[in-house]
Coordinates of C-alpha atoms in Angstrom, one line a residue:
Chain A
X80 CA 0.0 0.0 0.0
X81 CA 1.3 3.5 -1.1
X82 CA 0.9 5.5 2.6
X83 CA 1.7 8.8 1.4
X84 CA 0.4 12.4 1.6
X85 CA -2.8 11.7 2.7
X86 CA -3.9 15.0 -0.2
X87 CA -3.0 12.1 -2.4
X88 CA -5.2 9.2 -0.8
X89 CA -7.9 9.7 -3.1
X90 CA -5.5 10.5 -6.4
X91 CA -5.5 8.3 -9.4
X92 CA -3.7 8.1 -12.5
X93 CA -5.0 7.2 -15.7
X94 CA -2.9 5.2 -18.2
X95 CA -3.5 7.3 -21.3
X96 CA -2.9 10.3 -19.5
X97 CA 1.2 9.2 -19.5
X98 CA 0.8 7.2 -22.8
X99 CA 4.5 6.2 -23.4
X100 CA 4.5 4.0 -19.9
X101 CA 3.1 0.2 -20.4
X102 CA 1.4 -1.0 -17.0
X103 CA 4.5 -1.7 -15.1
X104 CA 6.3 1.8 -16.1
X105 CA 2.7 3.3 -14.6
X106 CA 2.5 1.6 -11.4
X107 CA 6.0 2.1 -10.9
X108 CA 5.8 5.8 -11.6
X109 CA 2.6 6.1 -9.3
X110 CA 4.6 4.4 -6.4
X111 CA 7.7 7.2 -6.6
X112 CA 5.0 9.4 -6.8
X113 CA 2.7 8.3 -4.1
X114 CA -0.2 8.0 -5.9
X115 CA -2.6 4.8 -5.0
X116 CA -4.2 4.0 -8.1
X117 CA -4.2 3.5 -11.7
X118 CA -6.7 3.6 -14.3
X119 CA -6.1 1.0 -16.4
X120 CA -6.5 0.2 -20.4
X121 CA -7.4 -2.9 -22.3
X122 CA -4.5 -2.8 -24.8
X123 CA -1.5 -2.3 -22.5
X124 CA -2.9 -4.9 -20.2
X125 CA -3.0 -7.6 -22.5
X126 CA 0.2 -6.2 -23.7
X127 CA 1.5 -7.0 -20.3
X128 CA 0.0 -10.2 -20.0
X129 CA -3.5 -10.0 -17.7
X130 CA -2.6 -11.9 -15.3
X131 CA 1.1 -9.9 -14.8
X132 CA -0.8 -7.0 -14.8
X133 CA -2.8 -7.9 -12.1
X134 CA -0.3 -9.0 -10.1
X135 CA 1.8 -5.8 -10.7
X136 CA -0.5 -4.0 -9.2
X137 CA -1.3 -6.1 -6.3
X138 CA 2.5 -6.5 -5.8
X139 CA 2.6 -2.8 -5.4
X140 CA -0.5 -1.9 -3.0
X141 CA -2.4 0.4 -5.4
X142 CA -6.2 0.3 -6.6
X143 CA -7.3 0.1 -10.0
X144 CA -9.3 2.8 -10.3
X145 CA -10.8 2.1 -13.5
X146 CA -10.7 -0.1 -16.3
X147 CA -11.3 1.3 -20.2
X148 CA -13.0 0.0 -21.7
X149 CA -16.2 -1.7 -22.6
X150 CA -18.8 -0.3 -24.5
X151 CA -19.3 0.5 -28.3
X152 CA -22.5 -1.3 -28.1
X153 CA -24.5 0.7 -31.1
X154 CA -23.0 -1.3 -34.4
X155 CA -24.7 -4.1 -36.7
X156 CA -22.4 -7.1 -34.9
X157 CA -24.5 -7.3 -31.5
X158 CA -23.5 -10.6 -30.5
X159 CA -19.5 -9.7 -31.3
X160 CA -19.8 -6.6 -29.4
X161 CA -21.8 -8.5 -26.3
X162 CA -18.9 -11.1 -26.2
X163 CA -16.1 -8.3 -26.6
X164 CA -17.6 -7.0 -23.5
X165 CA -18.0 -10.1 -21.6
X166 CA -14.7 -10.4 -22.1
X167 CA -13.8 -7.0 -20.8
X168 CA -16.0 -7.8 -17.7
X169 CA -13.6 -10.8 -17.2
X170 CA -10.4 -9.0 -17.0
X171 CA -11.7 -5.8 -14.7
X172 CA -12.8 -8.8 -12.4
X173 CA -9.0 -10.1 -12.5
X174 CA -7.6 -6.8 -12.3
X175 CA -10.4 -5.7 -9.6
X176 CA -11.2 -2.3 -11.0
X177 CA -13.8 -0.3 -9.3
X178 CA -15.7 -0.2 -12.5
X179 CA -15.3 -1.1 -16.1
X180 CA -16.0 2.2 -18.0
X181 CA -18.8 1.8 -20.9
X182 CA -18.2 4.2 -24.0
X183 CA -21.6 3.1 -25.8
X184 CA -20.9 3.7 -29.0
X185 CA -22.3 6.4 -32.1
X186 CA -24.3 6.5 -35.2
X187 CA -23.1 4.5 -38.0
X188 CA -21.8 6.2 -41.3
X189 CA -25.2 6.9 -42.8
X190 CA -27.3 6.3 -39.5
X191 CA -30.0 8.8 -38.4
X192 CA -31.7 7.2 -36.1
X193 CA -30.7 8.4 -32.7
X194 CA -33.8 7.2 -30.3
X195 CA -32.3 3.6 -32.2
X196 CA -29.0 3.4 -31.2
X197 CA -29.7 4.7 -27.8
X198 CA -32.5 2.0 -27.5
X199 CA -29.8 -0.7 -28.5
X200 CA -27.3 0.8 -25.6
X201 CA -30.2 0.2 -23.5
X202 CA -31.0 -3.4 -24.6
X203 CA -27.3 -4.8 -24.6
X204 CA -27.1 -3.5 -21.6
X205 CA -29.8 -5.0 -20.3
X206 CA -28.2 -8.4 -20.6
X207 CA -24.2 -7.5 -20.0
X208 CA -25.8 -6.1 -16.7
X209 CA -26.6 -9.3 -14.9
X210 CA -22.9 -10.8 -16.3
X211 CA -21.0 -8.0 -14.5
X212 CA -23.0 -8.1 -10.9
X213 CA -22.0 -11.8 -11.6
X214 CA -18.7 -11.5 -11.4
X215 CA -18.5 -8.6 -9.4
X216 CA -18.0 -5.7 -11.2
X217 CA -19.3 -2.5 -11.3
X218 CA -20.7 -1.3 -15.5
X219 CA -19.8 2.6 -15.3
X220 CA -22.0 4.0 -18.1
X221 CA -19.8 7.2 -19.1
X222 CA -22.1 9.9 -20.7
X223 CA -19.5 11.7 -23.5
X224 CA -19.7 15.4 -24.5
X225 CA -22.3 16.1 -27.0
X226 CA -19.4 16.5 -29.3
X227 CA -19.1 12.9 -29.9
X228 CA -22.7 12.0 -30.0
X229 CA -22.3 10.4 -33.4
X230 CA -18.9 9.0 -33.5
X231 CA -18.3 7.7 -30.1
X232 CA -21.3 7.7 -27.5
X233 CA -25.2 8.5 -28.1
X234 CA -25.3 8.5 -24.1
X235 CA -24.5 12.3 -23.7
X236 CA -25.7 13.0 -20.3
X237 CA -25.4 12.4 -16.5
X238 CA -29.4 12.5 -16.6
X239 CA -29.6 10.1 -19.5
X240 CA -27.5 7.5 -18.1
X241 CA -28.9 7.4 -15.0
X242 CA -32.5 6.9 -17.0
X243 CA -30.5 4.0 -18.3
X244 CA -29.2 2.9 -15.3
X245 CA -32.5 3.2 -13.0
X246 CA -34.6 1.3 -16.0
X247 CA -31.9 -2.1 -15.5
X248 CA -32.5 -4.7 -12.7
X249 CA -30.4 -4.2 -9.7
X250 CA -28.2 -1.3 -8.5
X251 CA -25.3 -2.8 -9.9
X252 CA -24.9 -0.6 -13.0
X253 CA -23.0 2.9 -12.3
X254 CA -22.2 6.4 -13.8
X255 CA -19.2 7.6 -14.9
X256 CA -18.6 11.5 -13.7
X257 CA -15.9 12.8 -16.2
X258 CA -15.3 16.6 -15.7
X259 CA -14.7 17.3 -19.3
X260 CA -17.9 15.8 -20.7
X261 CA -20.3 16.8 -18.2
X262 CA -18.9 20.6 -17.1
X263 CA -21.4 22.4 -19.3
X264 CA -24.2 21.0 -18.0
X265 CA -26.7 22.9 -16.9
X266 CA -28.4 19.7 -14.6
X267 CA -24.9 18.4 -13.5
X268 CA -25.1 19.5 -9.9
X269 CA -28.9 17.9 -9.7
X270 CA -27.9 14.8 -11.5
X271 CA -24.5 14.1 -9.4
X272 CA -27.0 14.4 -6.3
X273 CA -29.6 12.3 -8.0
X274 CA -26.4 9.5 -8.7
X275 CA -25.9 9.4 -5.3
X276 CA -24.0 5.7 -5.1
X277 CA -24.2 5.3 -9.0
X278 CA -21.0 7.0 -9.7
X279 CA -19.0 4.3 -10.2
X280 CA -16.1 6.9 -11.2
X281 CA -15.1 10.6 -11.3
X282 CA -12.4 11.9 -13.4
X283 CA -10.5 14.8 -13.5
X284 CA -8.9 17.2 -16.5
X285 CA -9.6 20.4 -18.2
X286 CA -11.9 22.1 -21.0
X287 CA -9.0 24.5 -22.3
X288 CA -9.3 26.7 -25.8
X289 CA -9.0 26.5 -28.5
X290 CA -10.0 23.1 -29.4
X291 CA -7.4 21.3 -31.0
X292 CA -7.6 19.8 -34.7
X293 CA -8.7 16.6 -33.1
X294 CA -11.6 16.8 -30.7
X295 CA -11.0 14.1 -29.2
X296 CA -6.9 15.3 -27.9
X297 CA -8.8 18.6 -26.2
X298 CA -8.6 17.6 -22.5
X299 CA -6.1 19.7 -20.5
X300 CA -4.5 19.7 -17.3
X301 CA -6.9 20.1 -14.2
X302 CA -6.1 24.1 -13.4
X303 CA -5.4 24.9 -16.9
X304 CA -8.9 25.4 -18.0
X305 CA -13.1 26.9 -17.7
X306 CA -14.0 23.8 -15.3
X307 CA -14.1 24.4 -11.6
X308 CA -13.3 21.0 -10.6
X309 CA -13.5 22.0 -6.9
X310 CA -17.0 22.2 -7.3
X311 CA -17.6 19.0 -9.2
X312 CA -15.5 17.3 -6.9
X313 CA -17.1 18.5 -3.9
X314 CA -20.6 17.7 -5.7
X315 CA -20.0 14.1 -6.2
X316 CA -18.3 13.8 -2.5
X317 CA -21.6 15.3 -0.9
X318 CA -23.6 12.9 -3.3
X319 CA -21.5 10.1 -1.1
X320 CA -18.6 9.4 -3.4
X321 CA -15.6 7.9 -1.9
X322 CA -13.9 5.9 -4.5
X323 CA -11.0 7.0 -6.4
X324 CA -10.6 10.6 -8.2
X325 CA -8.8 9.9 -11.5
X326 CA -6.9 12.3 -13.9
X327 CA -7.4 11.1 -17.1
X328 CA -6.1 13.7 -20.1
X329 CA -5.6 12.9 -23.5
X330 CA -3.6 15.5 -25.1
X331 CA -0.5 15.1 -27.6
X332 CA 1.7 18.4 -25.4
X333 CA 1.3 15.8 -22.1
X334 CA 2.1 12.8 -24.4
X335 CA 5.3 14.4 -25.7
X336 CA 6.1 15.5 -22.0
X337 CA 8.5 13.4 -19.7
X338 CA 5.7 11.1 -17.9
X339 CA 7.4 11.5 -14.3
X340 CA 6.9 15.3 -15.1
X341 CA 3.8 14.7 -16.1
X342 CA 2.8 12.9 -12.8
X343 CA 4.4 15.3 -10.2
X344 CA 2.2 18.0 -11.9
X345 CA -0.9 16.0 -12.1
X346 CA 0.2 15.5 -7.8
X347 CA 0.3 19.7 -7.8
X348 CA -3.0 20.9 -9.9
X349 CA -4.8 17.9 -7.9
X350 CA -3.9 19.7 -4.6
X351 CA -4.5 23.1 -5.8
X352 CA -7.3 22.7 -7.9
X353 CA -9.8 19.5 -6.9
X354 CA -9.5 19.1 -2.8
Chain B
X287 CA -44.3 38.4 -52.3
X288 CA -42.7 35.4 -54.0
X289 CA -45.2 32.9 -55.3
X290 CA -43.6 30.1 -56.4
X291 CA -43.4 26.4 -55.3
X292 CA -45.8 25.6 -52.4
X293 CA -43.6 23.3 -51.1
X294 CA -40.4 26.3 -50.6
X295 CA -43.5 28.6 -48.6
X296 CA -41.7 28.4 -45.4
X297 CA -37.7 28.2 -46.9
X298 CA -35.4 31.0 -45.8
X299 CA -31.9 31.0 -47.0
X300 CA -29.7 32.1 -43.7
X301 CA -26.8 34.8 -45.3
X302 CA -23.7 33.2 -44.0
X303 CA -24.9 30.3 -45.9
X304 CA -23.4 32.6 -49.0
X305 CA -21.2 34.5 -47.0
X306 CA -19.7 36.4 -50.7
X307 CA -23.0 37.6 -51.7
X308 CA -24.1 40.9 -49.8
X309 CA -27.6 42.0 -48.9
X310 CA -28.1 42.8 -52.8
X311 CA -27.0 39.5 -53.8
X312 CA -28.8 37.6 -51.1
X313 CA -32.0 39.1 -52.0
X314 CA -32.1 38.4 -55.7
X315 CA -30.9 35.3 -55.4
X316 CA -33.7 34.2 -53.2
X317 CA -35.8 35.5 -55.6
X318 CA -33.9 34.1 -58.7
X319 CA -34.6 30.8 -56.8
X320 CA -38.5 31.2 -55.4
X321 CA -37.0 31.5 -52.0
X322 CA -39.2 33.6 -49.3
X323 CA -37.6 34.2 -47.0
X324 CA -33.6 35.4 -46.1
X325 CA -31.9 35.8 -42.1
X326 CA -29.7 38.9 -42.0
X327 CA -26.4 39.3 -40.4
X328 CA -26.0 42.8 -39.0
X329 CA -22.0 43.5 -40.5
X330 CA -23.6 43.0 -44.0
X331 CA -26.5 45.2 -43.5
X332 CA -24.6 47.8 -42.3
X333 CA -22.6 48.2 -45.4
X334 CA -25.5 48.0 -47.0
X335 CA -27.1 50.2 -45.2
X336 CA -30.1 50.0 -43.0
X337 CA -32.1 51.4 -44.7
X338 CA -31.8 50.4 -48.4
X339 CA -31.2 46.9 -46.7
X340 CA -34.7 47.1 -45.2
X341 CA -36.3 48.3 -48.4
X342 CA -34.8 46.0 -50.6
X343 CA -36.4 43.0 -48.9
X344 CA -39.7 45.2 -48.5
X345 CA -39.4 45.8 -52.1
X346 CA -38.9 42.2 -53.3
X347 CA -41.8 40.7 -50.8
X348 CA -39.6 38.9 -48.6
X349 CA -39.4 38.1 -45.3
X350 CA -36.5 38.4 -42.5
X351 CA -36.6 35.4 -40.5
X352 CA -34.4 36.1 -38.3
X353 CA -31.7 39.1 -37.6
X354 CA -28.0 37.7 -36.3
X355 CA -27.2 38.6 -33.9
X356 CA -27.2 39.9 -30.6
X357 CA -26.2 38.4 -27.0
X358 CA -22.6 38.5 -25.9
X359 CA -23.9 39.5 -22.6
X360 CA -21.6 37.6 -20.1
X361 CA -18.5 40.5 -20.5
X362 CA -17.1 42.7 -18.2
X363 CA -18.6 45.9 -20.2
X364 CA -21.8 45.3 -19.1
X365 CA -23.4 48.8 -20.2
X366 CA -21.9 48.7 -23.4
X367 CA -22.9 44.8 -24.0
X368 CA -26.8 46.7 -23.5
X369 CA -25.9 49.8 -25.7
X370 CA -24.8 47.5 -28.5
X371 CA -28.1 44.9 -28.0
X372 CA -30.8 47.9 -28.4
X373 CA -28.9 48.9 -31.6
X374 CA -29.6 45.5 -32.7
X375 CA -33.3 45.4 -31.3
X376 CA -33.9 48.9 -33.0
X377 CA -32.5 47.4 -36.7
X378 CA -34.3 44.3 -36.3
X379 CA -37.7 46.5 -35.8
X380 CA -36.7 48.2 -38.6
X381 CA -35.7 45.4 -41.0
X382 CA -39.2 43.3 -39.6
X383 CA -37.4 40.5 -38.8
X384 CA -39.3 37.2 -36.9
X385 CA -36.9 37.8 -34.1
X386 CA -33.0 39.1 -33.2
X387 CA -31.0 35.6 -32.2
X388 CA -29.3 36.1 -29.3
X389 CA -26.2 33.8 -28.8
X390 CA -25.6 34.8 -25.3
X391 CA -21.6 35.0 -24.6
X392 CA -19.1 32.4 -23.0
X393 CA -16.6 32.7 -20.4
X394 CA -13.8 34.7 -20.3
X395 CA -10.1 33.8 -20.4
X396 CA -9.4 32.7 -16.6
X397 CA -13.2 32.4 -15.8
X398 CA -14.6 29.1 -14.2
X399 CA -17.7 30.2 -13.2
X400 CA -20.3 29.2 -15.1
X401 CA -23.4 29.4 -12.6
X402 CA -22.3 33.1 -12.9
X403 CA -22.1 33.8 -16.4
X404 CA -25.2 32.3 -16.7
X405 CA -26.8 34.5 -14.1
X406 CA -25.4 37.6 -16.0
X407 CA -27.2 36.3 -19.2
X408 CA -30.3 36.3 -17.2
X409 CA -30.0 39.7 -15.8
X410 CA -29.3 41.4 -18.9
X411 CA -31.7 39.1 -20.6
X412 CA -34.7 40.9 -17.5
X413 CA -33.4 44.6 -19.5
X414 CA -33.3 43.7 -22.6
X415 CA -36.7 42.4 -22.7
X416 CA -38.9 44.9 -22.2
X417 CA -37.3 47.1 -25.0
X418 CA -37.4 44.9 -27.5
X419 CA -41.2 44.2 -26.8
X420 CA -42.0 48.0 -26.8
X421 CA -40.1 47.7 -30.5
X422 CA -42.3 44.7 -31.6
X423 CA -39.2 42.5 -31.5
X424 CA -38.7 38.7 -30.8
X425 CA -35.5 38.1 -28.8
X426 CA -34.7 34.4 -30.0
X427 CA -32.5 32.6 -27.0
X428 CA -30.4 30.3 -28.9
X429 CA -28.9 27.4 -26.8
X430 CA -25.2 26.9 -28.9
X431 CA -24.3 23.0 -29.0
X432 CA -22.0 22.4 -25.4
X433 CA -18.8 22.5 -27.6
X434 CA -19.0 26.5 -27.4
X435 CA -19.7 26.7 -23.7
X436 CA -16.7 28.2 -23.1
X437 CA -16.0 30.5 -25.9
X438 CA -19.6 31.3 -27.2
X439 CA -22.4 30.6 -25.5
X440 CA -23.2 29.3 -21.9
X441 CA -26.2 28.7 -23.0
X442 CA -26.2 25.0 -23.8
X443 CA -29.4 23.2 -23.9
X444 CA -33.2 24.1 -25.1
X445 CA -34.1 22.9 -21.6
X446 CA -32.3 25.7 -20.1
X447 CA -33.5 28.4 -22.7
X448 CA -36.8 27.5 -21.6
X449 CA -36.1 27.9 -18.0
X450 CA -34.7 31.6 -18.8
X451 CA -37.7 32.5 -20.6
X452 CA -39.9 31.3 -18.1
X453 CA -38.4 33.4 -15.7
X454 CA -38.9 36.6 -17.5
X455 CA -42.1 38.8 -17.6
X456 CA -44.2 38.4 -20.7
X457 CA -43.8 36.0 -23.5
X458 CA -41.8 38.0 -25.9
X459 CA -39.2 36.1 -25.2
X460 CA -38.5 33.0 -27.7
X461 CA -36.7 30.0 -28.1
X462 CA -34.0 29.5 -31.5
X463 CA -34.0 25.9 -32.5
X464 CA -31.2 25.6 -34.0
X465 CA -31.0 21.2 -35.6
X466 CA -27.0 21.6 -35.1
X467 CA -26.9 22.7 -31.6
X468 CA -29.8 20.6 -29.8
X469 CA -30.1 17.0 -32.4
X470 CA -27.9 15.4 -29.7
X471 CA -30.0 16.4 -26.5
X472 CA -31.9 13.5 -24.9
X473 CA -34.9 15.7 -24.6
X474 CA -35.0 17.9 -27.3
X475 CA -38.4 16.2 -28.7
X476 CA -39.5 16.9 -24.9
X477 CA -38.4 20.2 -24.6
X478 CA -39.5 21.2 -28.1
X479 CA -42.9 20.5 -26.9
X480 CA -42.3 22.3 -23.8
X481 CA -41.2 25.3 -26.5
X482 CA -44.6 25.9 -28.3
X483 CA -44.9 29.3 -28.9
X484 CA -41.9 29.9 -27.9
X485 CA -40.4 28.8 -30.9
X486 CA -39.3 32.2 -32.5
X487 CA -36.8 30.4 -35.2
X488 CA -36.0 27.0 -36.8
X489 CA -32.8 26.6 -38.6
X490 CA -31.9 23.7 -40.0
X491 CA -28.0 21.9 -41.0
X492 CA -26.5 18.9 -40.6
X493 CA -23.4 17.0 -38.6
X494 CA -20.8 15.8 -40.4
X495 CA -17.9 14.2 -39.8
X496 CA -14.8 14.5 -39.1
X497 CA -15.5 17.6 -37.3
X498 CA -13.0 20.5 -39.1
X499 CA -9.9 21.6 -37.2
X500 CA -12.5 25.1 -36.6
X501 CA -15.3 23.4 -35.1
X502 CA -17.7 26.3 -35.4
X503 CA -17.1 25.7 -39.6
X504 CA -18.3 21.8 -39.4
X505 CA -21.9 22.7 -40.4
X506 CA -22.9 20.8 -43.0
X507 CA -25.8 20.7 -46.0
X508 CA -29.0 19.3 -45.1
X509 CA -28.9 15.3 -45.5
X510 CA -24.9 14.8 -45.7
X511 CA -24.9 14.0 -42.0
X512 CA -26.6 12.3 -39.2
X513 CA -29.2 14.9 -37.7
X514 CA -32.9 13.6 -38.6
X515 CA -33.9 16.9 -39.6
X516 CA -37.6 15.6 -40.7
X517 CA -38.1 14.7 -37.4
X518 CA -37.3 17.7 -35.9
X519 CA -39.4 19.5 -38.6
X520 CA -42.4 17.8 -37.6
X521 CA -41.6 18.3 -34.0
X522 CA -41.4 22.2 -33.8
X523 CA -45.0 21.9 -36.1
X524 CA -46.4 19.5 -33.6
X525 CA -45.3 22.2 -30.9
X526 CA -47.4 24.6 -33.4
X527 CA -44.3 26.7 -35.2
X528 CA -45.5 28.0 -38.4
X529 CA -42.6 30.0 -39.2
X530 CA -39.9 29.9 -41.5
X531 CA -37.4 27.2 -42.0
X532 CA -34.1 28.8 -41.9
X533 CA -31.0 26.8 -43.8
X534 CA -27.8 28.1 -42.0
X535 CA -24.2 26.7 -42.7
X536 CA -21.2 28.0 -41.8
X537 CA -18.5 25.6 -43.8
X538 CA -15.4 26.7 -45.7
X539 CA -16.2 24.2 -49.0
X540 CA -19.7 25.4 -49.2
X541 CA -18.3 29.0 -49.1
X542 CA -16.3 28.6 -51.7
X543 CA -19.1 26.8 -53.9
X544 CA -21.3 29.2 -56.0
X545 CA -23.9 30.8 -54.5
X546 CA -26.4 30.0 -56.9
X547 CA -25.7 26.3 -57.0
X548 CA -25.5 26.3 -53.3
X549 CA -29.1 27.7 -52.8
X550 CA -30.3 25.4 -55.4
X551 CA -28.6 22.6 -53.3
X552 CA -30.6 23.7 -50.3
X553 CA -34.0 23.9 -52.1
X554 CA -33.4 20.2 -53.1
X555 CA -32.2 19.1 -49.6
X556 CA -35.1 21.3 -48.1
X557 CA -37.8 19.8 -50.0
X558 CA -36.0 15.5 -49.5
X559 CA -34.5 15.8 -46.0
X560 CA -36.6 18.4 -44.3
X561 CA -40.2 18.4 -45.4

């Protein structure tokens, strides 16, 4: 166990924010750190080997967080997708990630039917939910920024995913509370009260401008940005949130930076700007 | 008056859907094309001239859908953000426009306080109001899509339009659905019933992808994308909207396309994606 600067206790570090480091290079970095967890990634895990992976981290004390990610649930191969994300349920459960992250999936190329693919998240859902309480683990259905409703995830809300979540059997199935995605929302104080226990997950970074070529490589550094993550973070602990809070930026500057630098200033901007 | 095809009765061409052709141009093309109805921007009118802008469209039996823009009310200059909007109430009285859109201003460059631009908006909004009703003018709220929270608008969902509205004295105070900014929102069908009369514009576009490196350029034509713009035609009808249809783009190939092929591209989308 890392026993640190209790600041830190809470602090987690997402793989793809320090993209260069495989699994081992992360959880080493996060122990000279002193940061507890990791949010973890399906392709540098099996890179690693699951079961290494898992015993990395166990090795070393820390959480994992989070585990990215299932999901993608919207296309023409259901039963492919459904068994991809069985599969995914299996290795969170080996890894024991406090949830398995569900990006749902857009429109495809000439689709227009938005109440369809949304009703199709809803329905694979519906029978990956009972598979995950099975085995333990925790579905976080992440609600994207409008932004990528067509490409990525039809499930662009807090308010809609917990519509989604309340309509499945069970309280097994989660939320996903990520700062970028959800900042603009007019209802996101009311829905992070109305998650209560659903949030499976709350992750931190930034809404900087301009937008970069590439959407999707936008997020900034927590501090560096429009969201007051103070705000959110205190939101989602008064909703009775005590799991992990996890910095997860993708951004080609952070990628390009030395990771260790990287980490030390995620450790800073957490202090200053989320507790 | 234009009396040409039934079935173009309610088209308006938006101007920066042409962006090279001035008030002069706009106009006879429209007619050239048996197009009723054109939204004006206010830096093109004013080299054309208020007045001979006004009397142009007067003078060819057109309508002005809508007048762009006002808003920008979340600044520091507070008094001059309200000088500036009653200039643009006064030329939208005297150009007859359906209503002035008001895209209401984002934050600015260290500001993380959304809750309190979004109060600002309001407040102006409460002074604003009145004058433009003594003038016979339509303030249109438009909610921008969540991507221009920051920069443009803090005014993000139809929802929250609504909310602002109904807080105001009087119902001069209208609604701009705009099929780019709200097609993603779990409840626009909801909210556009909600809307009713409120419903002071309808503009219609598409989203394409890959977003452009300038986001606020990725409109696209009517059916190249993935908004169901038929639905949301018959929605703002069912919510008894009988105004115009306005096609608005803002996209750098479309620019550079002729004007006259581009509004006969619209009139063919219009009538198969829209009606």
């Amino acid at each position: 166990m890392v026993d640190g600067d209790p600041r830190l206790a809470r602090l987690a570090v997402n793989q793809m924010t320090v993209r260069s480091w495989g699994v081992r290079d992360l959880v080493q970095g996060c122990l000279r750190a002193g940061v507890p967890a990791v949010g973890l990634w399906r392709d540098p895990v099996a890179e690693a080997g699951l079961a290494a992976a898992a015993r990395w981290v166990r090795d070393a004390g820390l959480r994992v967080s989070s585990y990215c990610r299932g999901g993608f649930l919207t296309g023409a191969d259901r039963a492919g997708a459904l068994a991809d994300n069985r599969r995914a349920i299996d290795e969170a459960a080996e890894l024991g990630a406090a949830c398995l992250v569900m990006v749902v999936g857009g429109l495809g190329a000439d689709d227009r039917d938005l109440p369809g693919a949304r009703a199709r998240v809803s329905d694979a859902l519906a029978e990956l939910a009972p598979y995950a309480a099975e085995r333990g683990v925790r579905l976080g259905l992440e609600p994207l920024h409008p932004m990528f409703c067509a490409d990525r995830a039809v499930l662009s809300t807090l308010g809609q995913a917990l519509d989604i979540a309340d309509a499945l059997p069970g309280t097994g199935v989660g939320v996903v509370v990520d700062a970028y995605h959800v900042w603009w929302d007019p209802q996101v104080d009311q829905q992070i009260r109305r998650a209560g226990d659903r949030i499976a997950s709350f992750q931190t970074c930034d809404w900087t401008l301009p937008l970069p070529a590439d959407v999707l490589l936008g997020r900034g550094m927590p501090g560096d940005g429009h969201v007051d993550l103070r705000a959110l973070r205190r939101g989602v602990d008064a909703a009775g949130y005590t799991g992990d809070i996890e910095v997860e930026i993708f951004n080609a500057d952070i990628w390009a930076a030395d990771p260790d630098e990287v980490v030390a200033t995620i450790v800073r901007r957490h202090v200053q700007h989320v507790l």
